[in-house]
Short mmCIF file of C-alpha atoms in Angstrom, two decimals:
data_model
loop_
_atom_site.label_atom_id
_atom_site.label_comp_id
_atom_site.label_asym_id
_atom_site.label_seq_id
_atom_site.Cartn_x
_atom_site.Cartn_y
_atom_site.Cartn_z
CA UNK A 1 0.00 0.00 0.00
CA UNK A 2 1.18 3.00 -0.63
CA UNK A 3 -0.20 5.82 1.24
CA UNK A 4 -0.30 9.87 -0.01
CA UNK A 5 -0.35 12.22 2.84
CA UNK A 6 -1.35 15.91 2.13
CA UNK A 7 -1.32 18.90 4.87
CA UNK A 8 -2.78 22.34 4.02
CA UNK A 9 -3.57 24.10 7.10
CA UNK A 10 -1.78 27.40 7.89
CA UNK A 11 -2.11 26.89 11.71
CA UNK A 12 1.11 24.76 12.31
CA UNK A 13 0.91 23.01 14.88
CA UNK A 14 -2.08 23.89 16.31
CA UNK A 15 -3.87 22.44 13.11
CA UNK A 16 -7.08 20.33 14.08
CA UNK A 17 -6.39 18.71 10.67
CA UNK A 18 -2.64 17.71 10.31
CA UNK A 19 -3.34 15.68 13.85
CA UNK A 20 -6.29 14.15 12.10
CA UNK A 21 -3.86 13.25 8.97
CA UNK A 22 -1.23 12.54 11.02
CA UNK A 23 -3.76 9.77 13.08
CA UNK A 24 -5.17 8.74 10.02
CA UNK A 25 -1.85 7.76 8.63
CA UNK A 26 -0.95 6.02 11.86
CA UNK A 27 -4.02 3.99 11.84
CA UNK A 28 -3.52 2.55 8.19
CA UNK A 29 0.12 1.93 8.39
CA UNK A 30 -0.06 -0.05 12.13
CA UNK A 31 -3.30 -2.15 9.86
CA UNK A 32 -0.62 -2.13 6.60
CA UNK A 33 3.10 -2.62 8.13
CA UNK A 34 4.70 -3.06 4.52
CA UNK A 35 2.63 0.64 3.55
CA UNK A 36 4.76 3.40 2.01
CA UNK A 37 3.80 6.83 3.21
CA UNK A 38 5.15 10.25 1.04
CA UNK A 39 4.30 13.61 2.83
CA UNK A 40 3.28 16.75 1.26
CA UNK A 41 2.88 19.84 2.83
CA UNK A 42 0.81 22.13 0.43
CA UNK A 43 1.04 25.02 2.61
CA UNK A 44 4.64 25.35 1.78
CA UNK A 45 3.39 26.98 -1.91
CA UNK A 46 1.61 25.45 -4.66
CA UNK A 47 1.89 27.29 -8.04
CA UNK A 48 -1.67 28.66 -9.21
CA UNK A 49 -2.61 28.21 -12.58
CA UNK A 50 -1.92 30.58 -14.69
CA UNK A 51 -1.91 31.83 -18.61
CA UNK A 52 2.07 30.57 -18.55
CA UNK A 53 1.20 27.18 -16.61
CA UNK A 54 -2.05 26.67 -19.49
CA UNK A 55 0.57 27.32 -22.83
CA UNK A 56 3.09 24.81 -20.90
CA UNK A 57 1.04 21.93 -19.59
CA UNK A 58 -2.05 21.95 -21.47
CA UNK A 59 -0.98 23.00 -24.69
CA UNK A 60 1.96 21.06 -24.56
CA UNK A 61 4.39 22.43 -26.55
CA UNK A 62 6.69 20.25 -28.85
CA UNK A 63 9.52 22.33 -27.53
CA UNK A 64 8.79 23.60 -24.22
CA UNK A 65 11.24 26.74 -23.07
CA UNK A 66 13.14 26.19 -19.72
CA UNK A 67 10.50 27.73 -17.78
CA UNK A 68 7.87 26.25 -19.49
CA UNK A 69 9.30 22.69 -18.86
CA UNK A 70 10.03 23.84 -14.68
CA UNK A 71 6.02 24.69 -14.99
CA UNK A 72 5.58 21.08 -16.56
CA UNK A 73 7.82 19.75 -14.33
CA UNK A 74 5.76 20.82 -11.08
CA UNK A 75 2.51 19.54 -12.31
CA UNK A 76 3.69 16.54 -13.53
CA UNK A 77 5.70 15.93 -9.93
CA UNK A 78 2.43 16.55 -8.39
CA UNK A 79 0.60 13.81 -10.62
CA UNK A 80 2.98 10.91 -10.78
CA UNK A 81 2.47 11.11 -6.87
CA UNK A 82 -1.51 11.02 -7.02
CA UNK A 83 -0.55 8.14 -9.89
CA UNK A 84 1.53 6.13 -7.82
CA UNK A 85 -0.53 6.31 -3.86
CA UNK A 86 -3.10 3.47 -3.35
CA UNK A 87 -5.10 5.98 -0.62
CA UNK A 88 -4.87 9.83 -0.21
CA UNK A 89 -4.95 10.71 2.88
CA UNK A 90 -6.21 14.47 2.82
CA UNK A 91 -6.30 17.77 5.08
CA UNK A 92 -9.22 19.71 4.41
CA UNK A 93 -8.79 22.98 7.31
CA UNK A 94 -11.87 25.18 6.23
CA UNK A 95 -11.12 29.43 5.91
CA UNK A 96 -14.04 31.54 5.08
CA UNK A 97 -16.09 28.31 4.41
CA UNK A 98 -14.30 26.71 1.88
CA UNK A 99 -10.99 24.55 0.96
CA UNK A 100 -7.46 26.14 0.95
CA UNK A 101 -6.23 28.01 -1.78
CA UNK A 102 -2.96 26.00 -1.66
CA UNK A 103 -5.65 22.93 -1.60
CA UNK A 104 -7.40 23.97 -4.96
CA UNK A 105 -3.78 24.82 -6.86
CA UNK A 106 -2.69 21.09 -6.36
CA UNK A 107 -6.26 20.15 -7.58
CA UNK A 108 -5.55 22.04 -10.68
CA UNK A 109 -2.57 21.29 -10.99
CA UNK A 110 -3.60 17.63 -11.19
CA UNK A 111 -6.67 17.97 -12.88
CA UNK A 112 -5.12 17.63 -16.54
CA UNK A 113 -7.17 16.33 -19.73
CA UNK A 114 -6.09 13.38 -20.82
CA UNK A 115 -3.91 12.54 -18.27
CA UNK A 116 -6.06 12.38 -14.80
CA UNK A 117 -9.38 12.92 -17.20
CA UNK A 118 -10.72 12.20 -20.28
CA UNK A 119 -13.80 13.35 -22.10
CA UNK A 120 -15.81 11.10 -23.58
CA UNK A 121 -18.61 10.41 -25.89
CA UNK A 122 -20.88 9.41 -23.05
CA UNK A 123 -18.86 12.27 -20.99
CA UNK A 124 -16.12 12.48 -18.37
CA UNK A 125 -14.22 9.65 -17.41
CA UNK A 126 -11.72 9.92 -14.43
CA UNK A 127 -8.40 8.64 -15.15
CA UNK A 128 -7.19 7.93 -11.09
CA UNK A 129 -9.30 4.89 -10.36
CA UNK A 130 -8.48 2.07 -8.39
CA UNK A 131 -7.41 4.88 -5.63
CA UNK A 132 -9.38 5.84 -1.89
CA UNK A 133 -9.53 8.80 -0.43
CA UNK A 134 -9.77 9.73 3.10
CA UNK A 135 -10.31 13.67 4.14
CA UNK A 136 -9.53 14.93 7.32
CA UNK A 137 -11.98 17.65 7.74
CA UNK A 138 -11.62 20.20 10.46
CA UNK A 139 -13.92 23.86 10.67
CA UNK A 140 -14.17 25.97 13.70
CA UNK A 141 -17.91 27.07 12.73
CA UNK A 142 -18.78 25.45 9.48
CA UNK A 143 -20.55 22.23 10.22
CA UNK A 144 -19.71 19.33 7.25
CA UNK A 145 -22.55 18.74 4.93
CA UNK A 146 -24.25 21.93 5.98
CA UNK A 147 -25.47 24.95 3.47
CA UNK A 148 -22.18 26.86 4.66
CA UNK A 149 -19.66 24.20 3.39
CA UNK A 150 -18.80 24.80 0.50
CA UNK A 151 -15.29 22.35 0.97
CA UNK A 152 -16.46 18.95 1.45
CA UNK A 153 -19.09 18.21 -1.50
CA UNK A 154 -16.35 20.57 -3.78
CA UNK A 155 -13.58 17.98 -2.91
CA UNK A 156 -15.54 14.58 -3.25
CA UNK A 157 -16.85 16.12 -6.44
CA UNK A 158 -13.41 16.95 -7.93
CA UNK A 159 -11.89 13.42 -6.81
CA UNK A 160 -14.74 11.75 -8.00
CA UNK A 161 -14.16 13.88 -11.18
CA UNK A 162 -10.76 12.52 -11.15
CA UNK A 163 -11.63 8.62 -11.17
CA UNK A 164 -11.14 8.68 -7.45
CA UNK A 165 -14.54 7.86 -6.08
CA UNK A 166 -14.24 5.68 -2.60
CA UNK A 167 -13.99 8.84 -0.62
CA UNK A 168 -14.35 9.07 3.05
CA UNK A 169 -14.57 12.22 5.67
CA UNK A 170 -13.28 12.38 9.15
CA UNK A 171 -14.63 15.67 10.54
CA UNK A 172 -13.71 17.86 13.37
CA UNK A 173 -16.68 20.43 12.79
CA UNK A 174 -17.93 23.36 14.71
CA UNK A 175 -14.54 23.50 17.12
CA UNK A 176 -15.51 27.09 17.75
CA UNK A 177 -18.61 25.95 19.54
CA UNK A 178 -17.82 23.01 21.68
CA UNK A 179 -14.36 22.32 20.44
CA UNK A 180 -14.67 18.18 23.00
CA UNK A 181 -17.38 17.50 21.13
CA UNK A 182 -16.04 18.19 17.49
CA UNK A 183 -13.02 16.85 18.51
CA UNK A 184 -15.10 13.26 19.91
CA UNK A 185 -17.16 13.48 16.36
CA UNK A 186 -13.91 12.88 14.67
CA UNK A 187 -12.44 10.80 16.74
CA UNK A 188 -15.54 8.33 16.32
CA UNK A 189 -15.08 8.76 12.96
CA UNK A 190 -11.24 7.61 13.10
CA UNK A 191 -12.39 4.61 15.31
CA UNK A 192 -15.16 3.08 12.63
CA UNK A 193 -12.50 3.74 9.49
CA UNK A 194 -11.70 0.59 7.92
CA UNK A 195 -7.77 0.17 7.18
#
């Protein structure tokens, strides 16, 4: 098994959801002794998309210039380790009730046609199959599933989207209102995960 571990929170160590990735991990590597784990922190930068990044990566030049081949580079760096993890292991820290902006650059930086996509006659087809996905969801007032997330439906959508379909949440939700009982919501959560 090999095992993709994302951060995104800006909080350090005082992030609700890097312990929650960080437990996650534990728990499917103590079930999966042989499992390989590679560690991303998106917070340290994430190139957005850009006009540059579209005439490097998506039009794909015959001869790319130096910086059009670093731009290719990143993206495809960011793929090939989507390609090669069996389960994603995901930190989804809600701000102004949505996903990180670091969060959505690596999703568009992955989200490539042809490569992680295709379109088809009958429509999209996801490209990343065969993968799971499990998000570790953590929101001081934004309760998961409610009208006011706008993170959690966005993120299963663009997986989904993706090929990657088997997606499951752990959620620390409303922290800012009874932070033990978020906190217990997820840790039920962590206790029923299979791994």
């Amino acid at each position: 098994m090999n095992i993709l571990h994302l951060d995104s929170a800006i909080t350090g160590e005082a992030s609700v959801s890097r312990k929650l990735t960080a437990n996650i991990v534990a728990k499917l590597t103590a079930a999966n002794p042989g499992a390989g784990v590679s560690y991303r922190d998106l917070n340290e930068g994430v190139p957005a998309i850009d006009t540059n990044w579209f005439h490097a990566v998506r039009l794909a030049p015959e001869n790319p210039s130096a910086e059009q081949q670093r731009l290719i580079d990143i993206s495809d760096r960011y793929l090939a380790e989507v390609q090669q993890a069996d389960v994603l292991v995901i930190g989804l820290p809600i701000y102004n009730f949505n996903l990180t902006a670091q969060l959505k650059n690596w999703l568009d930086q992955i989200a490539r046609a042809g490569v992680s996509f295709r379109y088809t006659e009958a429509g999209p087809e996801g490209l990343l199959t065969g993968k799971r996905a499990v998000i570790a969801y953590s929101a001081a007032g934004t309760p998961i599933g409610s009208d006011l997330d706008h993170a959690s439906g966005y993120i299963r959508f663009m997986l989904g989207f993706l090929g990657i379909t088997d997606v499951e949440f752990v959620a620390a939700d409303r922290l800012a209102m009874d932070r033990e009982a978020g906190l217990a919501r997820a840790q039920d959560a962590l206790d029923r995960l299979a791994a």
